[in-house]
């Protein structure tokens, strides 16, 4: 007969040996199960003396612990979120992490001591924590730091044994067998003594200095003296930089910076002479080295101003791209200045090549020349068009000797059309009093002629 069956494949978590965490004594560690099955290599096929969890249990985690001193270490649980059991096993880390060789420490479902083990200073073990259930719960365990059974052995290290005057050194206690007290002596240092486990000491005077450490625990004490351990060299004075001129100049210029130290300079731009020539903007320093010690000058900021001379063209109007600068348009034929053409935009009245001179912070540069060809019509002489009054407040008359259909157009300094009128009347009154003060271009276009005139509005 026909029938069906549904099966499910559950994915296990990664092998526990691939995610080992290192723990310290005296600090609680929370083992958090996320639900689901643990490593299939454990506990199946593993010979242990725990025997509480039969078959495959829940999530696992492996931790690494390095004994800081020789003594007896107490394993215990300090918190449990449920009554589900968690078992604890360990093995010597020298033998590597694998599914065999584990020794049972015990198992707990509540708060309390698990067991104790004896370790020597430097011994490294793996601790395997295995959940009984596939449910999600947590248990916190802790390895108490050992009570000393032997006297400490003093030892220490330093962040740098060769320093410059004014520098600070960090000392680190590396003593064995769990010292509980430290007594340091630092001749030539500040402070000269300390009872901290990891003191910081500043040396302000050139010389070679001894360091002494005495460590104590409940069993005994030990002292270590390191002769001529710290060497302090005199740091050089920071150089002073001077400039042979202004440190702000136009692009293409330069300034020479000079260190007051004649030799051994290293400039921030890579130069090694006493002087360096700077032609680009930036912050510049000089560093000198003496006996392995360095000192760096205060920075000097150099500014090389550049001028944007790019120009855009729209129809018969040129516009400089730079804003907030000074403009002067010129005729490239002889580089002749065009009177009144000092706005960002310029509308030529005749065919030719034109450019703009841009000035910024005293720096001037000239754009490329741009060609324009006006309409190939006869241009009226100036006597044909009369504008009065000019300048005006915006109300003015415009006369031209023609009864032909004529268009009057007015553009602002940006080349925008602000007024347009078609007329066949030779004399026209125009009111542009609503416009802002400024210089405008007035264009008169007839069937036969055209002309562009400058219109000035004042308020």
Coordinates of C-alpha atoms in Angstrom, one line a residue:
X1 CA 0.0 0.0 0.0
X2 CA 1.0 3.6 -0.4
X3 CA 2.0 5.6 2.7
X4 CA 4.4 8.4 3.6
X5 CA 6.9 9.1 6.4
X6 CA 8.5 12.4 7.4
X7 CA 12.0 12.5 8.9
X8 CA 14.1 15.4 10.3
X9 CA 17.8 15.9 10.3
X10 CA 19.1 17.9 13.3
X11 CA 22.3 19.8 12.9
X12 CA 24.7 19.7 15.8
X13 CA 26.9 22.5 17.0
X14 CA 30.6 22.8 15.9
X15 CA 33.2 20.6 17.5
X16 CA 33.9 22.0 21.0
X17 CA 37.7 22.0 20.5
X18 CA 37.4 24.7 17.8
X19 CA 36.1 27.5 20.2
X20 CA 38.2 27.3 23.4
X21 CA 38.0 30.3 25.8
X22 CA 40.7 31.1 28.3
X23 CA 39.6 31.8 31.9
X24 CA 41.2 33.0 35.1
X25 CA 40.9 31.9 38.7
X26 CA 38.6 33.9 41.0
X27 CA 36.3 35.0 38.1
X28 CA 32.9 33.4 37.5
X29 CA 32.2 31.9 34.1
X30 CA 28.7 31.4 32.8
X31 CA 28.1 28.4 30.7
X32 CA 25.0 29.2 28.5
X33 CA 23.4 26.4 26.6
X34 CA 21.5 27.5 23.5
X35 CA 19.5 24.3 23.2
X36 CA 20.3 21.4 20.8
X37 CA 22.8 18.6 20.9
X38 CA 26.4 18.8 21.6
X39 CA 29.6 17.4 20.1
X40 CA 28.9 13.8 18.8
X41 CA 32.4 12.8 19.9
X42 CA 31.4 13.3 23.5
X43 CA 30.2 11.7 25.7
X44 CA 29.6 8.8 23.3
X45 CA 32.6 6.5 23.3
X46 CA 34.4 8.5 26.1
X47 CA 35.5 6.6 29.2
X48 CA 35.0 8.9 32.2
X49 CA 34.1 8.4 35.9
X50 CA 31.2 10.9 35.7
X51 CA 28.7 8.4 34.2
X52 CA 25.8 10.7 35.0
X53 CA 24.9 11.7 31.5
X54 CA 24.0 8.6 29.4
X55 CA 23.9 9.0 25.6
X56 CA 24.5 12.2 23.9
X57 CA 24.0 15.3 26.1
X58 CA 23.3 18.9 25.2
X59 CA 25.6 21.8 24.4
X60 CA 29.3 21.7 25.3
X61 CA 32.0 24.3 25.9
X62 CA 35.7 23.9 26.5
X63 CA 37.8 26.4 28.5
X64 CA 41.5 26.7 29.1
X65 CA 43.0 27.5 32.5
X66 CA 46.7 28.3 33.3
X67 CA 47.6 28.0 37.0
X68 CA 49.3 31.2 38.2
X69 CA 50.8 29.5 41.2
X70 CA 51.4 26.1 42.8
X71 CA 48.6 25.0 45.1
X72 CA 45.1 23.5 45.5
X73 CA 42.4 24.9 43.2
X74 CA 38.7 24.7 44.2
X75 CA 36.1 24.1 41.5
X76 CA 32.6 25.3 42.4
X77 CA 29.3 26.5 40.9
X78 CA 28.0 29.9 42.0
X79 CA 24.7 30.1 40.0
X80 CA 22.3 27.7 38.3
X81 CA 19.2 28.6 36.3
X82 CA 17.5 25.2 36.4
X83 CA 17.8 21.8 38.1
X84 CA 19.3 20.2 34.9
X85 CA 22.8 18.8 35.5
X86 CA 26.0 20.0 34.1
X87 CA 29.1 17.8 34.3
X88 CA 32.7 19.1 34.5
X89 CA 35.8 17.3 33.2
X90 CA 39.5 18.3 32.7
X91 CA 42.6 17.1 31.0
X92 CA 46.2 18.3 30.7
X93 CA 46.4 20.9 27.8
X94 CA 49.8 19.6 26.8
X95 CA 48.1 16.5 25.4
X96 CA 45.9 18.6 23.1
X97 CA 42.1 18.9 22.9
X98 CA 40.4 15.7 21.7
X99 CA 37.5 13.5 22.6
X100 CA 39.6 11.2 24.9
X101 CA 41.7 11.5 28.0
X102 CA 39.2 13.5 30.1
X103 CA 39.0 13.1 33.9
X104 CA 35.7 13.7 35.7
X105 CA 35.6 16.6 38.2
X106 CA 32.0 16.1 39.0
X107 CA 28.5 17.2 38.1
X108 CA 26.1 19.8 39.6
X109 CA 22.5 20.9 39.3
X110 CA 22.8 23.6 42.0
X111 CA 25.2 25.9 43.7
X112 CA 28.1 24.4 45.6
X113 CA 31.6 22.9 45.6
X114 CA 32.5 20.4 42.9
X115 CA 36.0 19.2 43.8
X116 CA 39.7 20.4 44.1
X117 CA 42.8 19.6 42.1
X118 CA 46.5 20.3 42.7
X119 CA 48.4 22.3 40.1
X120 CA 51.9 23.7 39.8
X121 CA 52.5 27.2 38.7
X122 CA 52.3 27.3 34.9
X123 CA 50.3 24.1 34.5
X124 CA 47.7 24.4 31.7
X125 CA 44.5 22.4 31.6
X126 CA 41.4 22.2 29.5
X127 CA 38.0 22.2 31.3
X128 CA 35.1 20.6 29.5
X129 CA 31.6 21.7 30.5
X130 CA 28.8 19.4 29.2
X131 CA 25.0 20.0 29.6
X132 CA 22.7 17.1 30.6
X133 CA 19.7 18.4 28.7
X134 CA 19.1 19.8 25.2
X135 CA 17.1 22.6 26.8
X136 CA 18.3 26.2 27.1
X137 CA 19.7 27.0 30.6
X138 CA 22.8 28.3 32.2
X139 CA 25.2 27.5 35.1
X140 CA 28.0 29.6 36.4
X141 CA 31.2 28.0 37.7
X142 CA 34.4 29.4 39.2
X143 CA 38.0 28.2 39.9
X144 CA 39.1 29.7 43.2
X145 CA 42.7 30.9 43.2
X146 CA 45.0 28.5 45.0
X147 CA 46.0 29.0 48.6
X148 CA 49.8 29.1 48.5
X149 CA 51.6 26.0 49.7
X150 CA 55.2 27.2 48.9
X151 CA 57.0 30.5 49.1
X152 CA 56.8 32.9 46.1
X153 CA 59.6 33.3 43.5
X154 CA 60.1 36.9 42.5
X155 CA 60.3 37.9 38.9
X156 CA 59.2 40.9 36.8
X157 CA 59.4 42.5 33.4
X158 CA 59.3 46.0 32.0
X159 CA 57.7 47.7 29.0
X160 CA 61.0 49.1 27.9
X161 CA 64.3 49.0 29.8
X162 CA 65.9 51.8 27.7
X163 CA 64.1 55.1 27.8
X164 CA 64.6 58.8 27.4
X165 CA 64.3 61.4 30.2
X166 CA 60.7 62.2 31.0
X167 CA 59.4 58.9 29.8
X168 CA 57.3 56.4 31.9
X169 CA 58.0 52.7 32.3
X170 CA 55.4 50.1 33.2
X171 CA 56.6 47.2 35.4
X172 CA 54.8 43.9 35.5
X173 CA 55.0 41.3 38.2
X174 CA 55.7 37.8 36.8
X175 CA 56.3 36.1 40.2
X176 CA 55.4 32.5 40.8
X177 CA 53.4 30.9 43.7
X178 CA 50.7 33.5 44.2
X179 CA 52.3 36.5 46.0
X180 CA 49.9 38.6 47.9
X181 CA 52.2 41.6 48.6
X182 CA 54.7 43.5 46.5
X183 CA 57.5 45.9 47.6
X184 CA 59.3 47.7 44.7
X185 CA 62.3 50.0 44.9
X186 CA 63.1 52.4 41.9
X187 CA 66.3 54.5 42.5
X188 CA 66.2 57.5 40.1
X189 CA 62.4 57.0 39.4
X190 CA 59.2 58.7 40.4
X191 CA 57.8 57.2 42.5
X192 CA 60.9 55.7 44.1
X193 CA 58.9 52.9 45.8
X194 CA 55.6 51.1 45.2
X195 CA 53.4 48.4 46.7
X196 CA 51.3 47.9 43.5
X197 CA 51.6 44.7 41.4
X198 CA 52.1 46.7 38.2
X199 CA 53.4 50.2 38.9
X200 CA 54.3 52.9 36.4
X201 CA 57.5 54.8 37.0
X202 CA 58.8 58.0 35.3
X203 CA 62.6 58.6 34.9
X204 CA 63.6 62.3 34.6
X205 CA 67.4 62.0 35.0
X206 CA 70.0 60.4 32.7
X207 CA 71.7 57.4 34.2
X208 CA 71.5 53.6 34.8
X209 CA 69.3 52.3 37.6
X210 CA 68.7 49.1 39.6
X211 CA 65.2 47.8 40.3
X212 CA 64.3 45.6 43.3
X213 CA 61.2 43.6 43.9
X214 CA 60.2 41.7 47.1
X215 CA 57.2 39.5 47.0
X216 CA 55.4 37.9 49.9
X217 CA 52.7 35.3 50.5
X218 CA 51.5 33.4 53.6
X219 CA 54.3 30.9 53.3
X220 CA 57.3 33.2 52.8
X221 CA 59.1 35.9 50.8
X222 CA 61.6 36.3 48.0
X223 CA 63.6 39.3 46.6
X224 CA 64.9 39.9 43.1
X225 CA 67.4 42.7 42.3
X226 CA 68.1 43.5 38.6
X227 CA 71.3 45.5 38.4
X228 CA 71.6 48.4 35.9
X229 CA 68.2 47.3 34.6
X230 CA 66.9 50.7 33.4
X231 CA 69.0 52.9 31.2
X232 CA 67.8 56.5 30.8
X233 CA 69.2 58.7 28.0
X234 CA 68.9 62.5 27.8
X235 CA 66.2 63.6 25.4
X236 CA 67.2 66.4 23.0
X237 CA 65.5 69.8 23.0
X238 CA 62.8 70.2 20.5
X239 CA 64.0 72.2 17.5
X240 CA 62.5 75.6 16.6
X241 CA 61.4 76.3 13.0
X242 CA 61.6 79.7 11.3
X243 CA 60.3 80.8 7.9
X244 CA 62.1 83.2 5.5
X245 CA 58.8 84.8 4.5
X246 CA 55.0 84.5 4.7
X247 CA 53.7 81.0 5.2
X248 CA 50.6 81.8 3.1
X249 CA 51.3 82.5 -0.5
X250 CA 49.9 82.0 -4.0
X251 CA 50.2 78.7 -5.8
X252 CA 53.5 78.6 -7.6
X253 CA 55.3 80.3 -4.7
X254 CA 57.2 78.8 -1.8
X255 CA 58.7 79.4 1.6
X256 CA 61.9 78.1 3.1
X257 CA 61.6 76.6 6.6
X258 CA 64.8 76.4 8.8
X259 CA 65.5 74.3 11.9
X260 CA 67.7 75.9 14.6
X261 CA 69.4 72.5 14.9
X262 CA 72.2 72.2 12.3
X263 CA 72.3 68.4 11.9
X264 CA 70.2 65.4 12.5
X265 CA 66.9 66.9 11.3
X266 CA 64.1 64.8 9.8
X267 CA 61.3 66.9 8.4
X268 CA 57.8 65.7 8.2
X269 CA 58.1 65.8 4.3
X270 CA 61.1 63.5 4.4
X271 CA 63.8 66.1 4.0
X272 CA 66.9 65.7 6.2
X273 CA 68.8 69.0 5.7
X274 CA 68.6 72.0 8.1
X275 CA 66.3 73.7 5.7
X276 CA 63.4 72.6 3.5
X277 CA 61.6 74.4 0.7
X278 CA 57.8 74.2 0.9
X279 CA 55.5 74.9 -2.1
X280 CA 52.3 73.1 -1.1
X281 CA 49.8 73.5 1.7
X282 CA 50.3 71.4 4.9
X283 CA 51.5 71.2 8.4
X284 CA 55.3 70.7 8.8
X285 CA 57.6 69.7 11.7
X286 CA 61.2 68.8 12.3
X287 CA 62.4 65.9 14.5
X288 CA 65.9 65.5 15.9
X289 CA 67.3 62.3 17.4
X290 CA 70.0 62.0 20.1
X291 CA 71.1 58.7 21.6
X292 CA 67.9 57.0 20.5
X293 CA 65.8 59.8 21.9
X294 CA 63.7 62.1 19.7
X295 CA 62.1 65.5 20.0
X296 CA 59.7 67.2 17.6
X297 CA 59.2 70.8 16.9
X298 CA 55.8 72.6 17.0
X299 CA 54.1 72.5 13.6
X300 CA 54.1 75.3 11.1
X301 CA 51.1 75.5 8.8
X302 CA 51.7 76.5 5.2
X303 CA 48.9 77.6 2.9
X304 CA 49.4 77.8 -0.9
X305 CA 46.3 79.4 -2.2
X306 CA 45.1 78.2 -5.6
X307 CA 42.6 80.0 -7.9
X308 CA 39.8 78.3 -9.7
X309 CA 39.8 79.8 -13.3
X310 CA 37.3 77.4 -14.9
X311 CA 34.5 79.1 -16.9
X312 CA 31.1 77.8 -18.0
X313 CA 29.3 79.1 -21.1
X314 CA 25.5 79.2 -21.6
X315 CA 24.4 80.7 -24.9
X316 CA 26.1 84.1 -25.3
X317 CA 27.0 84.4 -21.6
X318 CA 30.3 83.3 -19.8
X319 CA 30.2 82.5 -16.1
X320 CA 33.2 82.0 -13.8
X321 CA 32.8 78.9 -11.7
X322 CA 34.6 80.4 -8.7
X323 CA 32.3 82.3 -6.3
X324 CA 33.1 85.0 -3.7
X325 CA 36.2 86.2 -5.5
X326 CA 37.1 89.3 -7.6
X327 CA 36.5 89.2 -11.4
X328 CA 37.8 91.1 -14.3
X329 CA 36.9 90.1 -17.9
X330 CA 39.4 90.8 -20.6
X331 CA 39.6 90.7 -24.4
X332 CA 42.3 88.1 -25.3
X333 CA 43.2 90.1 -28.3
X334 CA 45.9 92.2 -26.6
X335 CA 44.7 91.2 -23.1
X336 CA 42.7 94.4 -22.9
X337 CA 40.6 95.0 -19.8
X338 CA 36.9 95.4 -20.6
X339 CA 35.5 98.4 -18.6
X340 CA 32.6 97.5 -16.3
X341 CA 33.0 93.7 -16.9
X342 CA 33.8 92.9 -13.2
X343 CA 30.9 90.5 -12.4
X344 CA 30.9 86.7 -12.2
X345 CA 29.0 86.5 -15.6
X346 CA 29.9 88.4 -18.8
X347 CA 27.9 88.7 -22.0
X348 CA 30.2 89.9 -24.9
X349 CA 28.8 92.4 -27.3
X350 CA 31.0 91.4 -30.2
X351 CA 32.6 88.3 -31.5
X352 CA 36.1 87.5 -30.2
X353 CA 38.1 85.6 -27.5
X354 CA 37.5 86.4 -23.9
X355 CA 39.0 85.4 -20.5
X356 CA 38.5 86.3 -16.9
X357 CA 41.1 87.3 -14.3
X358 CA 40.3 85.8 -10.9
X359 CA 41.7 87.2 -7.7
X360 CA 41.5 85.4 -4.3
X361 CA 43.4 86.4 -1.1
X362 CA 45.7 88.6 -3.2
X363 CA 46.4 85.7 -5.7
X364 CA 45.4 86.3 -9.3
X365 CA 45.3 83.9 -12.2
X366 CA 43.8 84.1 -15.7
X367 CA 41.4 81.6 -17.3
X368 CA 41.8 80.1 -20.7
X369 CA 40.5 82.2 -23.6
X370 CA 37.0 81.3 -24.8
X371 CA 35.7 82.2 -28.3
X372 CA 32.2 83.5 -29.1
X373 CA 30.6 84.5 -32.4
X374 CA 27.7 87.0 -32.2
X375 CA 24.8 87.0 -34.6
X376 CA 26.0 87.9 -38.1
X377 CA 23.9 91.1 -38.3
X378 CA 24.9 94.6 -38.7
X379 CA 25.3 96.2 -35.3
X380 CA 23.8 99.6 -34.7
X381 CA 26.1 102.4 -33.8
X382 CA 25.7 103.7 -30.3
X383 CA 23.8 106.7 -31.6
X384 CA 20.9 104.5 -32.8
X385 CA 19.9 103.5 -29.2
X386 CA 19.5 105.9 -26.3
X387 CA 19.0 104.9 -22.7
X388 CA 18.2 107.7 -20.2
X389 CA 18.7 108.2 -17.4
X390 CA 21.5 105.6 -17.1
X391 CA 22.3 104.9 -14.2
X392 CA 18.7 105.0 -13.0
X393 CA 16.6 103.7 -10.1
X394 CA 15.1 101.2 -12.5
X395 CA 12.7 103.5 -14.3
X396 CA 14.2 104.7 -17.6
X397 CA 13.4 105.5 -21.3
X398 CA 14.8 103.7 -24.3
X399 CA 14.7 105.2 -27.8
X400 CA 15.8 103.7 -31.1
X401 CA 15.3 105.1 -34.7
X402 CA 13.2 102.3 -36.0
X403 CA 9.5 101.4 -36.6
X404 CA 10.4 97.8 -37.2
X405 CA 9.2 95.1 -34.8
X406 CA 11.9 95.1 -32.0
X407 CA 12.5 92.9 -29.0
X408 CA 14.0 94.4 -25.8
X409 CA 15.7 91.9 -23.5
X410 CA 17.4 92.5 -20.1
X411 CA 19.8 90.0 -18.4
X412 CA 21.2 90.1 -14.9
X413 CA 24.9 89.5 -14.1
X414 CA 24.3 85.7 -14.0
X415 CA 23.0 85.8 -17.6
X416 CA 19.4 85.2 -16.5
X417 CA 16.7 86.9 -18.6
X418 CA 14.8 89.2 -16.2
X419 CA 12.7 91.3 -18.7
X420 CA 11.5 90.9 -22.3
X421 CA 9.3 93.1 -24.4
X422 CA 8.3 93.2 -28.1
X423 CA 7.4 96.6 -29.5
X424 CA 7.1 98.6 -32.8
X425 CA 7.3 102.0 -30.9
X426 CA 10.5 103.9 -31.2
X427 CA 10.3 105.4 -27.7
X428 CA 9.6 103.1 -24.7
X429 CA 9.2 103.7 -21.0
X430 CA 10.4 100.7 -18.8
X431 CA 9.9 100.2 -15.1
X432 CA 12.4 97.8 -13.5
X433 CA 12.4 99.3 -10.0
X434 CA 11.7 95.9 -8.5
X435 CA 15.1 94.7 -9.6
X436 CA 18.1 94.8 -7.2
X437 CA 20.9 97.3 -7.6
X438 CA 23.5 96.1 -10.1
X439 CA 24.8 96.1 -13.7
X440 CA 22.5 94.5 -16.3
X441 CA 22.9 93.8 -20.0
X442 CA 20.2 95.3 -22.3
X443 CA 19.8 93.7 -25.7
X444 CA 17.9 95.3 -28.5
X445 CA 17.0 93.0 -31.4
X446 CA 15.2 94.1 -34.6
X447 CA 14.5 92.4 -37.9
X448 CA 17.7 94.1 -39.3
X449 CA 20.0 94.9 -36.4
X450 CA 20.9 94.0 -32.8
X451 CA 22.8 95.8 -30.1
X452 CA 23.9 95.1 -26.5
X453 CA 24.2 98.0 -24.0
X454 CA 25.1 98.1 -20.3
X455 CA 22.3 99.2 -17.9
X456 CA 23.1 100.4 -14.4
X457 CA 20.4 100.4 -11.6
X458 CA 21.2 102.1 -8.3
X459 CA 19.0 102.4 -5.2

